[in-house]
Amino acid sequence: MGVLDITAIQGFIKMCNDGWLQGWHERNGGNLTYRIRPEEVTELKPFFTYEKPWVNMGVRAQNMTGEYFIATGSGKFLRNVILEPQNNICIVEINEAGDSYRIVWGLEQGGKPTSEFPSHFMNHSVRAAATNGEYRVIYHAHTPSLIALTYILPLDARSFTRALWQSATECPVVFPGGVGVVPWMVPGGAEIALATSELMKKYDAAVWAHHGLFVSGPDFDITFGLMHTIEKAADIYVRILSCGQGIRQTITDENLKAIAREFGVTLNPEFID
Ligand code: 2HA
Ligand code: ZN
């Protein structure tokens, strides 16, 4: 029994590869983190070492003290995770102040967790608080069709949510709360982390203008499925516009309300007329 035999680690590796196969992770693009369940931490602890230094993150979250995360490595290629997990991902522990991490496993040839770790960490904090600890996964990908839409749609939650909801009938069921939009910002720091986590108080997904998408969820399947559903809807929207004829008919607000009734979901009322 080793670290790579633990179910959570296997799910993490599979998700990295699934994203690579979708074409969302050119070079070192995109990143993934998972907040490890206490029983999984117990299984993993025999493999941890505690020699690496604490590293301050520039952000702080009191409800994340003592948590452990699996994280992709900064500058690492998600396509390589399945080939050499021990060199491309790591497990980090959060300190008692909730402002620093240290690597306790992985990145055996050196490195640090994803450059977007501050964003992931703050998103974990707000999603865990909003869901009574249920949400454990934060995923960032460079989804091409959604990125394309950030050049032509107004950069607001209403415009994006409605365009996506109307692009495929299942969308309002998958993300009834809608999606938030972060304007263009420099990636990798505390500023974009705080802007994203503000939106994550309300939404499961936040678009990063001209960059990609952040999504959150309780497990790997639901979180990957959310990324996939949003990107597929964006792709359909791009195809519609590419036909060059405009939109003749669409899913109406009455249709959206009917879907919500039938599937027992509450659509964000800000985005329905
Ligand atoms: O990991 O995607 O946003 C590289 C990135 C930064
Ligand atoms: Zn990115």
Short mmCIF file of C-alpha atoms and ligand atoms in Angstrom, two decimals:
data_model
loop_
_atom_site.label_atom_id
_atom_site.label_comp_id
_atom_site.label_asym_id
_atom_site.label_seq_id
_atom_site.Cartn_x
_atom_site.Cartn_y
_atom_site.Cartn_z
CA MET A 1 0.00 0.00 0.00
CA GLY A 2 1.42 3.37 -1.03
CA VAL A 3 0.20 6.92 -1.55
CA LEU A 4 -0.76 6.12 -5.14
CA ASP A 5 -3.11 3.36 -3.97
CA ILE A 6 -5.32 5.78 -2.02
CA THR A 7 -8.65 6.35 -3.82
CA ALA A 8 -8.51 10.16 -3.49
CA ILE A 9 -5.07 10.27 -5.12
CA GLN A 10 -6.26 8.05 -7.96
CA GLY A 11 -9.34 10.25 -8.52
CA PHE A 12 -7.11 13.34 -8.54
CA ILE A 13 -4.76 11.82 -11.14
CA LYS A 14 -7.67 10.70 -13.33
CA MET A 15 -9.20 14.18 -13.28
CA CYS A 16 -5.92 15.79 -14.38
CA ASN A 17 -5.77 13.36 -17.27
CA ASP A 18 -9.43 13.80 -18.20
CA GLY A 19 -8.83 17.57 -18.47
CA TRP A 20 -5.71 17.01 -20.58
CA LEU A 21 -7.70 14.75 -22.94
CA GLN A 22 -10.29 17.53 -23.35
CA GLY A 23 -7.57 19.93 -24.56
CA TRP A 24 -7.85 22.29 -21.61
CA HIS A 25 -4.26 22.02 -20.31
CA GLU A 26 -1.73 23.21 -22.86
CA ARG A 27 1.80 23.26 -21.41
CA ASN A 28 1.42 24.01 -17.65
CA GLY A 29 -2.07 25.53 -18.05
CA GLY A 30 -4.68 24.85 -15.40
CA ASN A 31 -4.50 23.41 -11.88
CA LEU A 32 -6.42 21.24 -9.43
CA THR A 33 -6.68 21.01 -5.64
CA TYR A 34 -8.58 18.66 -3.34
CA ARG A 35 -9.21 19.14 0.40
CA ILE A 36 -8.48 15.70 1.85
CA ARG A 37 -11.06 13.97 4.08
CA PRO A 38 -9.91 13.27 7.68
CA GLU A 39 -10.10 9.48 7.16
CA GLU A 40 -7.97 9.79 4.00
CA VAL A 41 -5.43 11.92 5.91
CA THR A 42 -5.17 9.09 8.45
CA GLU A 43 -4.41 6.61 5.65
CA LEU A 44 -1.87 8.96 4.07
CA LYS A 45 -0.02 10.15 7.20
CA PRO A 46 2.50 7.26 7.34
CA PHE A 47 3.91 8.57 4.04
CA PHE A 48 4.29 12.22 5.12
CA THR A 49 7.55 13.95 6.03
CA TYR A 50 7.77 17.27 7.85
CA GLU A 51 11.15 18.68 6.81
CA LYS A 52 10.03 21.27 4.27
CA PRO A 53 9.63 24.90 5.44
CA TRP A 54 6.33 26.71 5.95
CA VAL A 55 5.56 29.11 3.08
CA ASN A 56 3.33 32.16 3.59
CA MET A 57 0.51 32.48 1.01
CA GLY A 58 -0.36 36.19 1.30
CA VAL A 59 -3.96 35.22 2.15
CA ARG A 60 -5.49 33.77 5.30
CA ALA A 61 -8.48 31.53 6.07
CA GLN A 62 -9.30 30.61 9.65
CA ASN A 63 -11.57 27.70 8.67
CA MET A 64 -8.74 25.97 6.75
CA THR A 65 -6.28 25.58 9.65
CA GLY A 66 -4.81 22.08 9.89
CA GLU A 67 -6.34 20.97 6.56
CA TYR A 68 -4.40 18.92 4.00
CA PHE A 69 -4.70 19.41 0.23
CA ILE A 70 -3.59 17.51 -2.83
CA ALA A 71 -2.35 20.07 -5.38
CA THR A 72 -0.83 20.10 -8.85
CA GLY A 73 2.68 21.59 -8.94
CA SER A 74 3.55 25.08 -10.15
CA GLY A 75 4.88 24.95 -13.71
CA LYS A 76 4.04 21.25 -13.98
CA PHE A 77 2.17 19.92 -17.01
CA LEU A 78 -1.15 18.23 -16.18
CA ARG A 79 -0.50 15.73 -18.98
CA ASN A 80 2.49 14.43 -16.99
CA VAL A 81 0.57 13.84 -13.75
CA ILE A 82 -0.56 10.35 -14.77
CA LEU A 83 2.98 9.44 -15.89
CA GLU A 84 4.87 10.59 -12.78
CA PRO A 85 2.45 11.66 -10.04
CA GLN A 86 5.18 11.90 -7.40
CA ASN A 87 7.01 14.56 -9.44
CA ASN A 88 4.01 16.62 -10.59
CA ILE A 89 1.64 16.79 -7.62
CA CYS A 90 2.05 17.26 -3.89
CA ILE A 91 0.22 17.12 -0.58
CA VAL A 92 0.42 20.24 1.59
CA GLU A 93 -0.52 20.86 5.21
CA ILE A 94 -1.95 24.24 6.34
CA ASN A 95 -0.58 25.78 9.55
CA GLU A 96 -2.50 26.79 12.69
CA ALA A 97 -2.68 30.44 11.59
CA GLY A 98 -4.33 29.45 8.28
CA ASP A 99 -1.86 31.52 6.26
CA SER A 100 0.98 29.15 5.31
CA TYR A 101 1.52 25.71 3.80
CA ARG A 102 4.27 23.12 3.83
CA ILE A 103 4.76 20.20 1.44
CA VAL A 104 4.50 16.85 3.25
CA TRP A 105 4.54 14.54 0.20
CA GLY A 106 5.32 14.67 -3.54
CA LEU A 107 7.16 17.02 -5.92
CA GLU A 108 10.10 14.71 -5.28
CA GLN A 109 12.33 16.56 -7.76
CA GLY A 110 11.50 19.93 -6.14
CA GLY A 111 8.88 22.57 -6.75
CA LYS A 112 5.89 24.15 -5.06
CA PRO A 113 2.10 23.90 -5.35
CA THR A 114 0.31 25.60 -8.25
CA SER A 115 0.89 29.33 -8.78
CA GLU A 116 -2.87 29.68 -8.26
CA PHE A 117 -2.73 28.10 -4.79
CA PRO A 118 -3.82 31.36 -3.08
CA SER A 119 -6.97 31.42 -5.31
CA HIS A 120 -7.66 27.75 -4.72
CA PHE A 121 -7.13 28.13 -0.97
CA MET A 122 -9.49 31.12 -0.62
CA ASN A 123 -12.08 29.40 -2.82
CA HIS A 124 -11.88 26.28 -0.66
CA SER A 125 -12.44 28.46 2.38
CA VAL A 126 -15.59 30.17 1.06
CA ARG A 127 -17.07 27.07 -0.65
CA ALA A 128 -16.51 24.94 2.47
CA ALA A 129 -18.19 27.66 4.57
CA ALA A 130 -21.09 27.96 2.10
CA THR A 131 -21.71 24.19 1.93
CA ASN A 132 -21.14 23.12 5.53
CA GLY A 133 -17.83 21.51 4.54
CA GLU A 134 -19.28 19.48 1.66
CA TYR A 135 -17.22 21.06 -1.15
CA ARG A 136 -13.68 19.68 -1.51
CA VAL A 137 -12.54 20.27 -5.09
CA ILE A 138 -11.39 23.45 -6.86
CA TYR A 139 -10.45 23.18 -10.54
CA HIS A 140 -9.05 25.73 -12.98
CA ALA A 141 -8.83 25.06 -16.72
CA HIS A 142 -8.14 26.96 -19.94
CA THR A 143 -11.41 26.17 -21.71
CA PRO A 144 -11.17 27.59 -25.23
CA SER A 145 -14.77 28.32 -26.16
CA LEU A 146 -15.52 29.99 -22.84
CA ILE A 147 -12.37 32.10 -23.19
CA ALA A 148 -13.52 33.08 -26.70
CA LEU A 149 -16.84 34.31 -25.28
CA THR A 150 -14.99 36.66 -22.91
CA TYR A 151 -14.03 38.69 -26.00
CA ILE A 152 -17.59 39.21 -27.25
CA LEU A 153 -20.03 39.08 -24.31
CA PRO A 154 -20.33 41.80 -21.66
CA LEU A 155 -18.17 40.71 -18.69
CA ASP A 156 -20.99 40.29 -16.19
CA ALA A 157 -22.62 37.31 -14.48
CA ARG A 158 -26.04 37.90 -16.04
CA SER A 159 -24.80 37.96 -19.65
CA PHE A 160 -22.68 34.82 -19.23
CA THR A 161 -25.22 32.88 -17.20
CA ARG A 162 -28.05 33.53 -19.66
CA ALA A 163 -25.93 32.77 -22.74
CA LEU A 164 -24.83 29.46 -21.17
CA TRP A 165 -28.27 28.48 -19.82
CA GLN A 166 -29.77 29.09 -23.27
CA SER A 167 -27.09 27.08 -25.08
CA ALA A 168 -28.11 23.64 -23.78
CA THR A 169 -31.28 22.55 -21.99
CA GLU A 170 -29.51 20.77 -19.11
CA CYS A 171 -27.40 23.81 -18.17
CA PRO A 172 -29.88 25.45 -15.78
CA VAL A 173 -30.17 22.11 -13.96
CA VAL A 174 -26.38 21.71 -13.66
CA PHE A 175 -25.64 25.28 -12.51
CA PRO A 176 -28.92 26.86 -11.35
CA GLY A 177 -27.01 29.50 -9.40
CA GLY A 178 -25.31 30.79 -12.56
CA VAL A 179 -21.69 31.77 -13.08
CA GLY A 180 -19.72 34.79 -11.83
CA VAL A 181 -17.27 36.77 -13.95
CA VAL A 182 -13.89 38.15 -12.83
CA PRO A 183 -12.59 40.96 -15.09
CA TRP A 184 -9.11 40.54 -16.57
CA MET A 185 -6.53 40.46 -13.79
CA VAL A 186 -2.91 39.38 -13.37
CA PRO A 187 -3.01 35.65 -12.50
CA GLY A 188 -1.32 33.97 -9.58
CA GLY A 189 -1.61 36.43 -6.72
CA ALA A 190 -3.65 37.48 -3.73
CA GLU A 191 -5.67 40.10 -5.65
CA ILE A 192 -7.25 37.67 -8.12
CA ALA A 193 -7.63 35.15 -5.27
CA LEU A 194 -9.74 37.59 -3.25
CA ALA A 195 -11.80 38.72 -6.28
CA THR A 196 -12.56 35.09 -7.19
CA SER A 197 -13.39 34.02 -3.66
CA GLU A 198 -15.82 36.96 -3.34
CA LEU A 199 -17.75 35.52 -6.32
CA MET A 200 -17.43 31.96 -4.99
CA LYS A 201 -19.55 33.03 -2.00
CA LYS A 202 -22.45 33.05 -4.51
CA TYR A 203 -21.43 30.83 -7.42
CA ASP A 204 -19.99 27.36 -8.04
CA ALA A 205 -18.12 28.72 -11.06
CA ALA A 206 -16.19 31.91 -11.86
CA VAL A 207 -15.10 32.91 -15.36
CA TRP A 208 -11.69 34.57 -15.60
CA ALA A 209 -11.84 36.98 -18.54
CA HIS A 210 -9.44 36.07 -21.38
CA HIS A 211 -8.00 33.27 -19.22
CA GLY A 212 -10.31 30.39 -18.26
CA LEU A 213 -12.70 29.09 -15.65
CA PHE A 214 -12.65 28.18 -11.94
CA VAL A 215 -15.18 25.64 -10.67
CA SER A 216 -15.88 24.04 -7.30
CA GLY A 217 -17.71 20.94 -6.16
CA PRO A 218 -18.08 18.17 -3.58
CA ASP A 219 -16.14 15.50 -5.53
CA PHE A 220 -14.07 14.97 -8.67
CA ASP A 221 -16.93 13.81 -10.92
CA ILE A 222 -19.33 16.65 -10.11
CA THR A 223 -16.60 19.27 -10.37
CA PHE A 224 -15.22 17.95 -13.65
CA GLY A 225 -18.79 17.62 -14.95
CA LEU A 226 -19.46 21.28 -14.16
CA MET A 227 -16.36 22.41 -16.07
CA HIS A 228 -17.31 20.13 -18.96
CA THR A 229 -20.95 21.28 -19.08
CA ILE A 230 -20.05 24.98 -19.03
CA GLU A 231 -17.37 24.61 -21.71
CA LYS A 232 -19.68 22.54 -23.91
CA ALA A 233 -22.42 25.18 -23.64
CA ALA A 234 -19.88 27.89 -24.51
CA ASP A 235 -18.79 25.83 -27.50
CA ILE A 236 -22.38 25.56 -28.71
CA TYR A 237 -22.82 29.32 -28.32
CA VAL A 238 -19.66 29.94 -30.37
CA ARG A 239 -20.93 27.55 -33.07
CA ILE A 240 -24.28 29.36 -33.17
CA LEU A 241 -22.55 32.70 -33.70
CA SER A 242 -20.16 31.14 -36.22
CA CYS A 243 -23.11 30.34 -38.48
CA GLY A 244 -23.28 34.09 -39.00
CA GLN A 245 -27.07 34.34 -39.02
CA GLY A 246 -27.66 35.55 -35.46
CA ILE A 247 -30.07 33.78 -33.12
CA ARG A 248 -33.51 33.05 -34.60
CA GLN A 249 -34.95 31.20 -31.58
CA THR A 250 -33.67 30.20 -28.15
CA ILE A 251 -34.67 28.74 -24.79
CA THR A 252 -37.03 31.38 -23.37
CA ASP A 253 -37.41 32.53 -19.77
CA GLU A 254 -40.70 30.59 -19.66
CA ASN A 255 -38.81 27.49 -20.83
CA LEU A 256 -36.15 28.04 -18.14
CA LYS A 257 -38.85 28.31 -15.45
CA ALA A 258 -40.48 25.10 -16.74
CA ILE A 259 -37.14 23.25 -16.52
CA ALA A 260 -36.62 24.52 -12.97
CA ARG A 261 -40.10 23.34 -11.93
CA GLU A 262 -39.69 19.92 -13.52
CA PHE A 263 -36.20 19.28 -12.10
CA GLY A 264 -36.85 20.85 -8.70
CA VAL A 265 -34.05 23.42 -8.88
CA THR A 266 -34.18 27.11 -7.97
CA LEU A 267 -32.73 29.32 -10.70
CA ASN A 268 -30.92 32.44 -9.54
CA PRO A 269 -33.76 35.01 -9.82
CA GLU A 270 -31.30 37.77 -10.80
CA PHE A 271 -30.90 36.09 -14.18
CA ILE A 272 -34.55 35.37 -15.05
CA ASP A 273 -37.01 37.92 -16.42
O1 2HA B 1 -1.03 26.85 -13.86
O2 2HA B 1 -3.18 28.15 -15.40
O3 2HA B 1 -3.43 30.46 -14.16
C1 2HA B 1 -0.94 27.81 -14.84
C2 2HA B 1 -2.19 28.59 -14.86
C3 2HA B 1 -2.20 29.88 -14.17
ZN ZN B 2 -4.66 29.61 -15.83
#
